[in-house]
Amino acid sequence: FLLSIHGIQEEGPPNAQLMRLDNMLLAEGVSRPERRGRGGSAAAANTATPGGCPNDNSLEHSDYRAKLSQIRQIYHSELEKYEQACHEFTTHVTNLLREQSRMRPVSPKEIERMVGVIHGKFNAIQMQLKQSTCEAVMTLRSRFLDARRKRRNFSKQATEVLNEYFYSHLSNPYPSEEAKEELARRGGITVSQVSNWFGNKRIRYKKNMGKFQEEATIYTTKMAVDTTKIGGLGSQASCCPAQGPSFTHGDLLYGGSGGKAGCDSAAPLSPSAGSWLLFWVLLEGCGGWTGHPGPSDAQSLSFQAQGSWQGATPPVSTASPAGDPGGINSDASN
DNA sequence: AGGAATGATTGGCG
DNA sequence: CGCCAATCATTCCT
């Protein structure tokens, strides 16, 4: 008899929110499809059911699913508890009123009203439960599904491969789709990870080339050795900084403001380096990355002049770590 | 603990 | 659509 009353707790405004919560819980697979369609007792048998998440074809979120399942379990056990309590309370109050009806007139209307109030209270509690469950799910989602939170550094192999390509195509570090696939394959990562890596690398290299000098020399020399360059001159071909031996970090610097994107804009470079850089610039067709990815993909002169792709970055100069010359590699062999 | 490094995401642009 | 720049969030390193 207790499910006969249903009209009373039809609150207007908060209903929308409740709908939202219900929908979300449903979407997350937290609440069951049938939910509380019927009276209180319906929810009994579902606590332990493990399966049931519909569209969750998870790849590796077993952990996520475990946590979600935990949330669901708590949600249902709480929900059941509330419904049971509601039921008990309702019968209790009903009985009480019925008993009182022997002493004084108690209209059925009054009973109904009472029951309605009780249900309203318990619904409010359920509402809170749903809300907090939603919050928990949201938190969980952001914790597990947001890939940023699961970042792992790439393997040595992957960074090796990527850096190798980057520094050997420094003049135009924009791998084609095929190249990306190849790099992804060799590094054991995905193509989009390769793209991300190059995006990050370009911007960070450009932003602070000094930081990458060592790395650059490492990879360029490695490359040079690897390719068993042309002749004795090969070593210089790897350009200025590749000459690791002469000094630890190339400390040559480059007037930050100088280079503009123009082909022969190398003029304002430091005096000693100017000729070399100009040479390389010309040799490279002065292609900056920013310009055209075009034909400059020649088998990679491993070096390029600064003027090229990062030329357009004004803000660099201040950023350099205290006292560190914004050093770019430039020729220092003399 | 705190900062540097680093992978991923977001918004804007051509 | 790919890129850049800024930003986030985590991991690594001291």
mmCIF file of C-alpha atoms (C1' of nucleotides) in Angstrom:
data_model
loop_
_atom_site.group_PDB
_atom_site.id
_atom_site.type_symbol
_atom_site.label_atom_id
_atom_site.label_comp_id
_atom_site.label_asym_id
_atom_site.label_seq_id
_atom_site.Cartn_x
_atom_site.Cartn_y
_atom_site.Cartn_z
ATOM 1 C CA PHE A 1 0.000 0.000 0.000
ATOM 2 C CA LEU A 2 2.797 2.338 0.530
ATOM 3 C CA LEU A 3 3.572 2.772 -3.108
ATOM 4 C CA SER A 4 0.197 4.193 -3.736
ATOM 5 C CA ILE A 5 1.372 7.587 -2.791
ATOM 6 C CA HIS A 6 3.601 9.221 -5.260
ATOM 7 C CA GLY A 7 2.168 12.518 -6.176
ATOM 8 C CA ILE A 8 3.305 14.533 -3.258
ATOM 9 C CA GLN A 9 7.050 14.753 -3.610
ATOM 10 C CA GLU A 10 6.928 16.089 -7.080
ATOM 11 C CA GLU A 11 9.118 19.018 -6.451
ATOM 12 C CA GLY A 12 9.288 21.219 -9.437
ATOM 13 C CA PRO A 13 12.627 22.983 -9.641
ATOM 14 C CA PRO A 14 15.037 20.466 -8.138
ATOM 15 C CA ASN A 15 13.734 17.836 -10.408
ATOM 16 C CA ALA A 16 15.859 18.993 -13.237
ATOM 17 C CA GLN A 17 18.964 18.559 -11.219
ATOM 18 C CA LEU A 18 17.881 15.168 -10.072
ATOM 19 C CA MET A 19 17.319 14.208 -13.640
ATOM 20 C CA ARG A 20 20.792 15.312 -14.472
ATOM 21 C CA LEU A 21 22.289 13.317 -11.678
ATOM 22 C CA ASP A 22 20.305 10.267 -12.614
ATOM 23 C CA ASN A 23 21.310 10.559 -16.207
ATOM 24 C CA MET A 24 24.900 10.900 -15.357
ATOM 25 C CA LEU A 25 24.896 7.969 -13.005
ATOM 26 C CA LEU A 26 23.190 5.983 -15.664
ATOM 27 C CA ALA A 27 25.687 7.036 -18.257
ATOM 28 C CA GLU A 28 28.574 6.067 -16.057
ATOM 29 C CA GLY A 29 27.073 2.704 -15.448
ATOM 30 C CA VAL A 30 26.711 3.392 -11.785
ATOM 31 C CA SER A 31 23.008 3.029 -11.460
ATOM 32 C CA ARG A 32 21.191 0.148 -12.966
ATOM 33 C CA PRO A 33 18.915 0.558 -15.934
ATOM 34 C CA GLU A 34 15.747 -0.037 -13.968
ATOM 35 C CA ARG A 35 16.742 1.951 -10.962
ATOM 36 C CA ARG A 36 13.864 2.586 -8.592
ATOM 37 C CA GLY A 37 11.072 2.208 -11.039
ATOM 38 C CA ARG A 38 8.998 0.403 -8.481
ATOM 39 C CA GLY A 39 8.612 0.553 -4.807
ATOM 40 C CA GLY A 40 11.309 0.242 -2.246
ATOM 41 C CA SER A 41 12.207 -3.393 -2.307
ATOM 42 C CA ALA A 42 13.207 -3.671 -5.922
ATOM 43 C CA ALA A 43 16.831 -2.745 -5.476
ATOM 44 C CA ALA A 44 17.688 -5.725 -3.363
ATOM 45 C CA ALA A 45 19.515 -8.132 -5.580
ATOM 46 C CA ASN A 46 21.974 -5.995 -7.395
ATOM 47 C CA THR A 47 24.803 -5.261 -5.031
ATOM 48 C CA ALA A 48 27.207 -7.920 -6.082
ATOM 49 C CA THR A 49 26.767 -7.879 -9.805
ATOM 50 C CA PRO A 50 30.189 -7.231 -11.243
ATOM 51 C CA GLY A 51 29.515 -6.980 -14.918
ATOM 52 C CA GLY A 52 27.123 -4.583 -16.403
ATOM 53 C CA CYS A 53 29.115 -1.615 -17.429
ATOM 54 C CA PRO A 54 27.871 -1.204 -20.912
ATOM 55 C CA ASN A 55 30.005 0.751 -23.276
ATOM 56 C CA ASP A 56 33.178 0.575 -21.257
ATOM 57 C CA ASN A 57 35.448 -1.180 -23.625
ATOM 58 C CA SER A 58 38.417 -0.332 -21.577
ATOM 59 C CA LEU A 59 41.868 -0.825 -22.842
ATOM 60 C CA GLU A 60 43.799 -0.728 -19.687
ATOM 61 C CA HIS A 61 41.523 0.993 -17.249
ATOM 62 C CA SER A 62 41.075 -2.048 -15.145
ATOM 63 C CA ASP A 63 42.041 0.069 -12.235
ATOM 64 C CA TYR A 64 39.514 2.647 -13.231
ATOM 65 C CA ARG A 65 36.835 0.058 -13.533
ATOM 66 C CA ALA A 66 37.691 -1.381 -10.190
ATOM 67 C CA LYS A 67 37.326 1.980 -8.553
ATOM 68 C CA LEU A 68 34.149 2.690 -10.425
ATOM 69 C CA SER A 69 32.742 -0.608 -9.365
ATOM 70 C CA GLN A 70 33.616 0.234 -5.814
ATOM 71 C CA ILE A 71 31.766 3.488 -6.079
ATOM 72 C CA ARG A 72 28.818 1.734 -7.581
ATOM 73 C CA GLN A 73 28.767 -0.788 -4.836
ATOM 74 C CA ILE A 74 28.808 1.826 -2.158
ATOM 75 C CA TYR A 75 26.152 3.747 -3.976
ATOM 76 C CA HIS A 76 23.832 0.810 -4.199
ATOM 77 C CA SER A 77 24.345 -0.371 -0.689
ATOM 78 C CA GLU A 78 23.651 3.109 0.583
ATOM 79 C CA LEU A 79 20.665 3.455 -1.647
ATOM 80 C CA GLU A 80 19.316 0.186 -0.442
ATOM 81 C CA LYS A 81 19.880 1.174 3.121
ATOM 82 C CA TYR A 82 17.935 4.366 2.612
ATOM 83 C CA GLU A 83 15.078 2.679 0.898
ATOM 84 C CA GLN A 84 14.862 0.082 3.570
ATOM 85 C CA ALA A 85 14.955 2.692 6.270
ATOM 86 C CA CYS A 86 12.319 4.655 4.458
ATOM 87 C CA HIS A 87 10.163 1.623 4.212
ATOM 88 C CA GLU A 88 10.545 0.748 7.872
ATOM 89 C CA PHE A 89 9.976 4.263 8.970
ATOM 90 C CA THR A 90 6.904 4.566 6.860
ATOM 91 C CA THR A 91 5.322 1.412 8.154
ATOM 92 C CA HIS A 92 6.242 2.383 11.633
ATOM 93 C CA VAL A 93 4.608 5.747 11.365
ATOM 94 C CA THR A 94 1.621 4.300 9.624
ATOM 95 C CA ASN A 95 1.117 1.788 12.348
ATOM 96 C CA LEU A 96 1.497 4.457 14.906
ATOM 97 C CA LEU A 97 -1.122 6.591 13.329
ATOM 98 C CA ARG A 98 -3.396 3.681 12.908
ATOM 99 C CA GLU A 99 -3.061 2.918 16.550
ATOM 100 C CA GLN A 100 -3.813 6.480 17.379
ATOM 101 C CA SER A 101 -6.872 6.313 15.233
ATOM 102 C CA ARG A 102 -8.412 4.245 17.983
ATOM 103 C CA MET A 103 -8.180 7.154 20.376
ATOM 104 C CA ARG A 104 -8.848 9.975 18.054
ATOM 105 C CA PRO A 105 -10.076 10.389 14.566
ATOM 106 C CA VAL A 106 -7.244 10.154 12.100
ATOM 107 C CA SER A 107 -8.153 10.864 8.573
ATOM 108 C CA PRO A 108 -6.564 8.818 5.792
ATOM 109 C CA LYS A 109 -5.566 12.102 4.345
ATOM 110 C CA GLU A 110 -3.414 12.763 7.343
ATOM 111 C CA ILE A 111 -1.679 9.443 7.008
ATOM 112 C CA GLU A 112 -1.035 10.072 3.404
ATOM 113 C CA ARG A 113 0.373 13.447 4.154
ATOM 114 C CA MET A 114 2.652 12.025 6.781
ATOM 115 C CA VAL A 115 3.952 9.354 4.474
ATOM 116 C CA GLY A 116 4.502 11.947 1.819
ATOM 117 C CA VAL A 117 6.614 13.997 4.153
ATOM 118 C CA ILE A 118 8.709 11.009 5.061
ATOM 119 C CA HIS A 119 9.298 10.099 1.487
ATOM 120 C CA GLY A 120 10.236 13.638 0.731
ATOM 121 C CA LYS A 121 12.873 13.569 3.411
ATOM 122 C CA PHE A 122 14.319 10.333 2.240
ATOM 123 C CA ASN A 123 14.318 11.479 -1.316
ATOM 124 C CA ALA A 124 16.325 14.476 -0.283
ATOM 125 C CA ILE A 125 18.822 12.157 1.320
ATOM 126 C CA GLN A 126 18.976 10.065 -1.790
ATOM 127 C CA MET A 127 19.527 13.158 -3.756
ATOM 128 C CA GLN A 128 22.532 13.957 -1.670
ATOM 129 C CA LEU A 129 23.807 10.466 -2.095
ATOM 130 C CA LYS A 130 23.498 10.749 -5.827
ATOM 131 C CA GLN A 131 25.224 14.044 -5.833
ATOM 132 C CA SER A 132 28.187 12.855 -3.886
ATOM 133 C CA THR A 133 28.376 9.771 -6.034
ATOM 134 C CA CYS A 134 28.452 11.960 -9.072
ATOM 135 C CA GLU A 135 31.262 13.930 -7.601
ATOM 136 C CA ALA A 136 33.191 10.808 -6.856
ATOM 137 C CA VAL A 137 32.744 9.604 -10.385
ATOM 138 C CA MET A 138 33.813 12.911 -11.790
ATOM 139 C CA THR A 139 36.905 12.890 -9.691
ATOM 140 C CA LEU A 140 37.633 9.379 -10.721
ATOM 141 C CA ARG A 141 37.215 10.229 -14.351
ATOM 142 C CA SER A 142 39.526 13.141 -14.180
ATOM 143 C CA ARG A 143 42.011 11.087 -12.272
ATOM 144 C CA PHE A 144 42.115 8.166 -14.627
ATOM 145 C CA LEU A 145 40.793 9.186 -17.953
ATOM 146 C CA ASP A 146 42.748 12.332 -18.310
ATOM 147 C CA ALA A 147 45.856 11.057 -19.910
ATOM 148 C CA ARG A 148 47.912 13.830 -18.461
ATOM 149 C CA ARG A 149 47.606 12.204 -15.136
ATOM 150 C CA LYS A 150 49.003 8.995 -16.368
ATOM 151 C CA ARG A 151 52.009 10.349 -18.084
ATOM 152 C CA ARG A 152 55.002 8.123 -18.254
ATOM 153 C CA ASN A 153 58.277 9.250 -19.602
ATOM 154 C CA PHE A 154 59.199 7.636 -22.823
ATOM 155 C CA SER A 155 61.678 4.872 -22.881
ATOM 156 C CA LYS A 156 65.314 5.546 -23.516
ATOM 157 C CA GLN A 157 64.908 3.964 -26.886
ATOM 158 C CA ALA A 158 62.044 6.244 -27.834
ATOM 159 C CA THR A 159 63.756 9.459 -26.812
ATOM 160 C CA GLU A 160 66.860 8.258 -28.540
ATOM 161 C CA VAL A 161 65.076 7.733 -31.785
ATOM 162 C CA LEU A 162 63.176 10.975 -31.555
ATOM 163 C CA ASN A 163 66.200 13.045 -30.672
ATOM 164 C CA GLU A 164 68.179 11.457 -33.401
ATOM 165 C CA TYR A 165 65.654 12.518 -35.943
ATOM 166 C CA PHE A 166 65.189 15.914 -34.441
ATOM 167 C CA TYR A 167 68.827 16.864 -34.382
ATOM 168 C CA SER A 168 69.600 15.395 -37.728
ATOM 169 C CA HIS A 169 66.752 17.339 -39.264
ATOM 170 C CA LEU A 170 67.263 20.416 -37.233
ATOM 171 C CA SER A 171 66.814 22.590 -40.220
ATOM 172 C CA ASN A 172 63.378 21.253 -40.791
ATOM 173 C CA PRO A 173 62.234 19.146 -37.888
ATOM 174 C CA TYR A 174 58.846 18.360 -39.301
ATOM 175 C CA PRO A 175 58.635 14.671 -39.956
ATOM 176 C CA SER A 176 56.185 13.597 -42.566
ATOM 177 C CA GLU A 177 53.381 11.295 -41.732
ATOM 178 C CA GLU A 178 55.381 8.335 -42.874
ATOM 179 C CA ALA A 179 58.378 9.464 -40.917
ATOM 180 C CA LYS A 180 56.208 9.827 -37.872
ATOM 181 C CA GLU A 181 54.941 6.336 -38.309
ATOM 182 C CA GLU A 182 58.430 5.050 -38.628
ATOM 183 C CA LEU A 183 59.546 6.902 -35.540
ATOM 184 C CA ALA A 184 56.538 5.695 -33.658
ATOM 185 C CA ARG A 185 57.266 2.170 -34.649
ATOM 186 C CA ARG A 186 60.909 2.371 -33.717
ATOM 187 C CA GLY A 187 60.217 4.064 -30.440
ATOM 188 C CA GLY A 188 57.291 1.964 -29.440
ATOM 189 C CA ILE A 189 54.950 4.896 -29.106
ATOM 190 C CA THR A 190 52.017 6.203 -31.039
ATOM 191 C CA VAL A 191 52.077 8.590 -33.934
ATOM 192 C CA SER A 192 50.274 11.264 -31.991
ATOM 193 C CA GLN A 193 52.846 10.902 -29.284
ATOM 194 C CA VAL A 194 55.486 11.515 -31.874
ATOM 195 C CA SER A 195 53.630 14.594 -33.004
ATOM 196 C CA ASN A 196 53.299 15.795 -29.459
ATOM 197 C CA TRP A 197 56.934 15.199 -28.869
ATOM 198 C CA PHE A 198 58.020 17.166 -31.885
ATOM 199 C CA GLY A 199 55.662 19.961 -31.047
ATOM 200 C CA ASN A 200 57.038 20.192 -27.567
ATOM 201 C CA LYS A 201 60.580 19.759 -28.720
ATOM 202 C CA ARG A 202 60.442 22.454 -31.343
ATOM 203 C CA ILE A 203 58.908 24.985 -29.082
ATOM 204 C CA ARG A 204 61.181 24.210 -26.189
ATOM 205 C CA TYR A 205 64.278 24.066 -28.252
ATOM 206 C CA LYS A 206 63.460 27.343 -29.822
ATOM 207 C CA LYS A 207 62.647 28.873 -26.528
ATOM 208 C CA ASN A 208 65.858 28.029 -24.861
ATOM 209 C CA MET A 209 68.454 26.655 -27.142
ATOM 210 C CA GLY A 210 71.155 26.930 -24.593
ATOM 211 C CA LYS A 211 69.604 24.226 -22.575
ATOM 212 C CA PHE A 212 69.782 21.836 -25.444
ATOM 213 C CA GLN A 213 73.323 22.401 -26.518
ATOM 214 C CA GLU A 214 74.745 19.422 -24.843
ATOM 215 C CA GLU A 215 72.026 17.244 -26.137
ATOM 216 C CA ALA A 216 72.489 18.675 -29.573
ATOM 217 C CA THR A 217 76.171 17.951 -29.630
ATOM 218 C CA ILE A 218 75.595 14.478 -28.381
ATOM 219 C CA TYR A 219 73.146 13.624 -31.064
ATOM 220 C CA THR A 220 74.839 15.420 -33.866
ATOM 221 C CA THR A 221 78.135 13.781 -33.169
ATOM 222 C CA LYS A 222 76.428 10.497 -32.818
ATOM 223 C CA MET A 223 74.788 11.047 -36.107
ATOM 224 C CA ALA A 224 78.009 12.105 -37.711
ATOM 225 C CA VAL A 225 79.762 9.021 -36.539
ATOM 226 C CA ASP A 226 76.862 6.923 -37.445
ATOM 227 C CA THR A 227 76.729 8.054 -40.991
ATOM 228 C CA THR A 228 80.426 7.700 -41.478
ATOM 229 C CA LYS A 229 80.617 11.055 -43.005
ATOM 230 C CA ILE A 230 82.260 12.107 -46.149
ATOM 231 C CA GLY A 231 85.817 12.757 -45.356
ATOM 232 C CA GLY A 232 88.047 14.181 -42.755
ATOM 233 C CA LEU A 233 86.086 17.319 -43.042
ATOM 234 C CA GLY A 234 83.063 15.541 -41.964
ATOM 235 C CA SER A 235 83.583 16.437 -38.416
ATOM 236 C CA GLN A 236 83.144 20.057 -39.132
ATOM 237 C CA ALA A 237 80.191 19.300 -41.200
ATOM 238 C CA SER A 238 78.396 18.519 -38.064
ATOM 239 C CA CYS A 239 78.928 22.150 -37.555
ATOM 240 C CA CYS A 240 80.158 24.264 -34.870
ATOM 241 C CA PRO A 241 79.115 22.746 -31.654
ATOM 242 C CA ALA A 242 79.542 19.245 -32.704
ATOM 243 C CA GLN A 243 83.127 19.616 -31.779
ATOM 244 C CA GLY A 244 82.575 18.473 -28.355
ATOM 245 C CA PRO A 245 86.197 18.089 -27.469
ATOM 246 C CA SER A 246 87.233 21.651 -27.582
ATOM 247 C CA PHE A 247 85.008 22.785 -24.785
ATOM 248 C CA THR A 248 82.309 21.519 -22.651
ATOM 249 C CA HIS A 249 79.498 23.723 -23.718
ATOM 250 C CA GLY A 250 79.782 25.852 -26.699
ATOM 251 C CA ASP A 251 79.497 29.197 -25.144
ATOM 252 C CA LEU A 252 79.238 31.151 -28.246
ATOM 253 C CA LEU A 253 76.244 33.226 -28.253
ATOM 254 C CA TYR A 254 73.946 34.779 -30.568
ATOM 255 C CA GLY A 255 72.442 38.176 -30.413
ATOM 256 C CA GLY A 256 68.910 37.291 -29.802
ATOM 257 C CA SER A 257 67.305 40.174 -31.507
ATOM 258 C CA GLY A 258 69.325 39.937 -34.601
ATOM 259 C CA GLY A 259 67.974 37.324 -36.849
ATOM 260 C CA LYS A 260 64.904 37.992 -38.693
ATOM 261 C CA ALA A 261 63.334 35.490 -40.879
ATOM 262 C CA GLY A 262 64.802 36.715 -44.080
ATOM 263 C CA CYS A 263 67.114 34.479 -45.938
ATOM 264 C CA ASP A 264 70.234 36.454 -45.620
ATOM 265 C CA SER A 265 69.492 38.051 -42.375
ATOM 266 C CA ALA A 266 72.423 36.533 -40.681
ATOM 267 C CA ALA A 267 74.417 39.678 -40.705
ATOM 268 C CA PRO A 268 74.074 40.784 -37.119
ATOM 269 C CA LEU A 269 75.597 37.666 -35.774
ATOM 270 C CA SER A 270 78.642 37.722 -33.702
ATOM 271 C CA PRO A 271 81.601 38.614 -35.800
ATOM 272 C CA SER A 272 83.559 35.467 -35.633
ATOM 273 C CA ALA A 273 80.696 33.238 -36.300
ATOM 274 C CA GLY A 274 79.140 35.237 -38.996
ATOM 275 C CA SER A 275 80.834 33.766 -41.953
ATOM 276 C CA TRP A 276 80.254 30.241 -40.922
ATOM 277 C CA LEU A 277 76.684 30.789 -40.186
ATOM 278 C CA LEU A 278 76.149 32.619 -43.360
ATOM 279 C CA PHE A 279 77.724 29.797 -45.170
ATOM 280 C CA TRP A 280 75.471 27.279 -43.641
ATOM 281 C CA VAL A 281 72.486 29.397 -44.017
ATOM 282 C CA LEU A 282 73.074 29.733 -47.673
ATOM 283 C CA LEU A 283 73.864 26.131 -47.983
ATOM 284 C CA GLU A 284 70.679 25.209 -46.318
ATOM 285 C CA GLY A 285 68.715 27.395 -48.595
ATOM 286 C CA CYS A 286 68.024 29.422 -45.555
ATOM 287 C CA GLY A 287 64.945 27.462 -44.966
ATOM 288 C CA GLY A 288 63.520 28.156 -41.629
ATOM 289 C CA TRP A 289 61.095 25.623 -40.294
ATOM 290 C CA THR A 290 58.547 28.263 -39.969
ATOM 291 C CA GLY A 291 58.658 29.017 -43.588
ATOM 292 C CA HIS A 292 58.244 26.139 -45.869
ATOM 293 C CA PRO A 293 58.830 22.577 -45.066
ATOM 294 C CA GLY A 294 59.563 22.298 -48.650
ATOM 295 C CA PRO A 295 62.356 20.837 -50.617
ATOM 296 C CA SER A 296 65.054 21.531 -48.104
ATOM 297 C CA ASP A 297 64.697 18.027 -46.903
ATOM 298 C CA ALA A 298 68.018 17.325 -48.394
ATOM 299 C CA GLN A 299 69.717 14.493 -46.714
ATOM 300 C CA SER A 300 70.179 16.684 -43.776
ATOM 301 C CA LEU A 301 73.026 18.882 -43.362
ATOM 302 C CA SER A 302 72.873 18.389 -39.762
ATOM 303 C CA PHE A 303 72.976 21.969 -38.925
ATOM 304 C CA GLN A 304 71.397 25.210 -39.597
ATOM 305 C CA ALA A 305 71.786 28.728 -38.618
ATOM 306 C CA GLN A 306 69.812 30.148 -35.856
ATOM 307 C CA GLY A 307 68.309 32.737 -38.011
ATOM 308 C CA SER A 308 65.952 30.255 -39.374
ATOM 309 C CA TRP A 309 63.013 28.989 -37.534
ATOM 310 C CA GLN A 310 63.408 30.525 -34.206
ATOM 311 C CA GLY A 311 64.318 33.847 -35.630
ATOM 312 C CA ALA A 312 60.990 35.314 -34.839
ATOM 313 C CA THR A 313 61.138 34.832 -31.131
ATOM 314 C CA PRO A 314 61.637 38.058 -29.346
ATOM 315 C CA PRO A 315 61.123 37.074 -25.739
ATOM 316 C CA VAL A 316 64.014 34.760 -25.460
ATOM 317 C CA SER A 317 66.717 37.007 -24.307
ATOM 318 C CA THR A 318 65.461 37.695 -20.861
ATOM 319 C CA ALA A 319 64.545 34.178 -20.211
ATOM 320 C CA SER A 320 67.963 32.680 -20.207
ATOM 321 C CA PRO A 321 69.051 31.367 -16.877
ATOM 322 C CA ALA A 322 71.006 33.879 -14.978
ATOM 323 C CA GLY A 323 74.145 34.807 -16.685
ATOM 324 C CA ASP A 324 73.951 32.031 -19.129
ATOM 325 C CA PRO A 325 74.560 33.341 -22.535
ATOM 326 C CA GLY A 326 71.647 32.475 -24.631
ATOM 327 C CA GLY A 327 74.221 30.499 -26.361
ATOM 328 C CA ILE A 328 73.533 28.969 -29.606
ATOM 329 C CA ASN A 329 75.948 26.801 -31.185
ATOM 330 C CA SER A 330 78.119 28.629 -33.403
ATOM 331 C CA ASP A 331 81.501 28.038 -34.689
ATOM 332 C CA ALA A 332 84.203 28.191 -32.160
ATOM 333 C CA SER A 333 86.739 25.939 -33.635
ATOM 334 C CA ASN A 334 89.201 28.707 -34.065
ATOM 335 C "C1'" DA B 1 59.730 19.354 -0.266
ATOM 336 C "C1'" DG B 2 60.539 21.982 -4.374
ATOM 337 C "C1'" DG B 3 61.918 22.806 -8.812
ATOM 338 C "C1'" DA B 4 63.178 21.025 -13.396
ATOM 339 C "C1'" DA B 5 61.803 17.984 -17.018
ATOM 340 C "C1'" DT B 6 58.327 16.220 -19.722
ATOM 341 C "C1'" DG B 7 54.181 14.318 -21.959
ATOM 342 C "C1'" DA B 8 49.489 15.798 -22.966
ATOM 343 C "C1'" DT B 9 45.784 19.132 -23.628
ATOM 344 C "C1'" DT B 10 43.661 23.470 -25.069
ATOM 345 C "C1'" DG B 11 42.782 27.602 -27.749
ATOM 346 C "C1'" DG B 12 43.945 30.320 -31.578
ATOM 347 C "C1'" DC B 13 45.646 30.868 -36.253
ATOM 348 C "C1'" DG B 14 46.375 30.208 -41.205
ATOM 349 C "C1'" DC C 1 44.112 19.827 -40.369
ATOM 350 C "C1'" DG C 2 48.742 20.724 -38.494
ATOM 351 C "C1'" DC C 3 51.251 23.930 -35.931
ATOM 352 C "C1'" DC C 4 52.439 27.050 -32.101
ATOM 353 C "C1'" DA C 5 52.078 28.913 -27.624
ATOM 354 C "C1'" DA C 6 50.502 28.547 -23.144
ATOM 355 C "C1'" DT C 7 49.218 25.639 -19.630
ATOM 356 C "C1'" DC C 8 48.289 21.554 -16.918
ATOM 357 C "C1'" DA C 9 49.587 17.563 -14.240
ATOM 358 C "C1'" DT C 10 52.761 14.159 -13.350
ATOM 359 C "C1'" DT C 11 57.280 12.311 -12.839
ATOM 360 C "C1'" DC C 12 62.131 12.775 -12.080
ATOM 361 C "C1'" DC C 13 65.922 14.720 -9.645
ATOM 362 C "C1'" DT C 14 68.233 17.318 -5.880
#
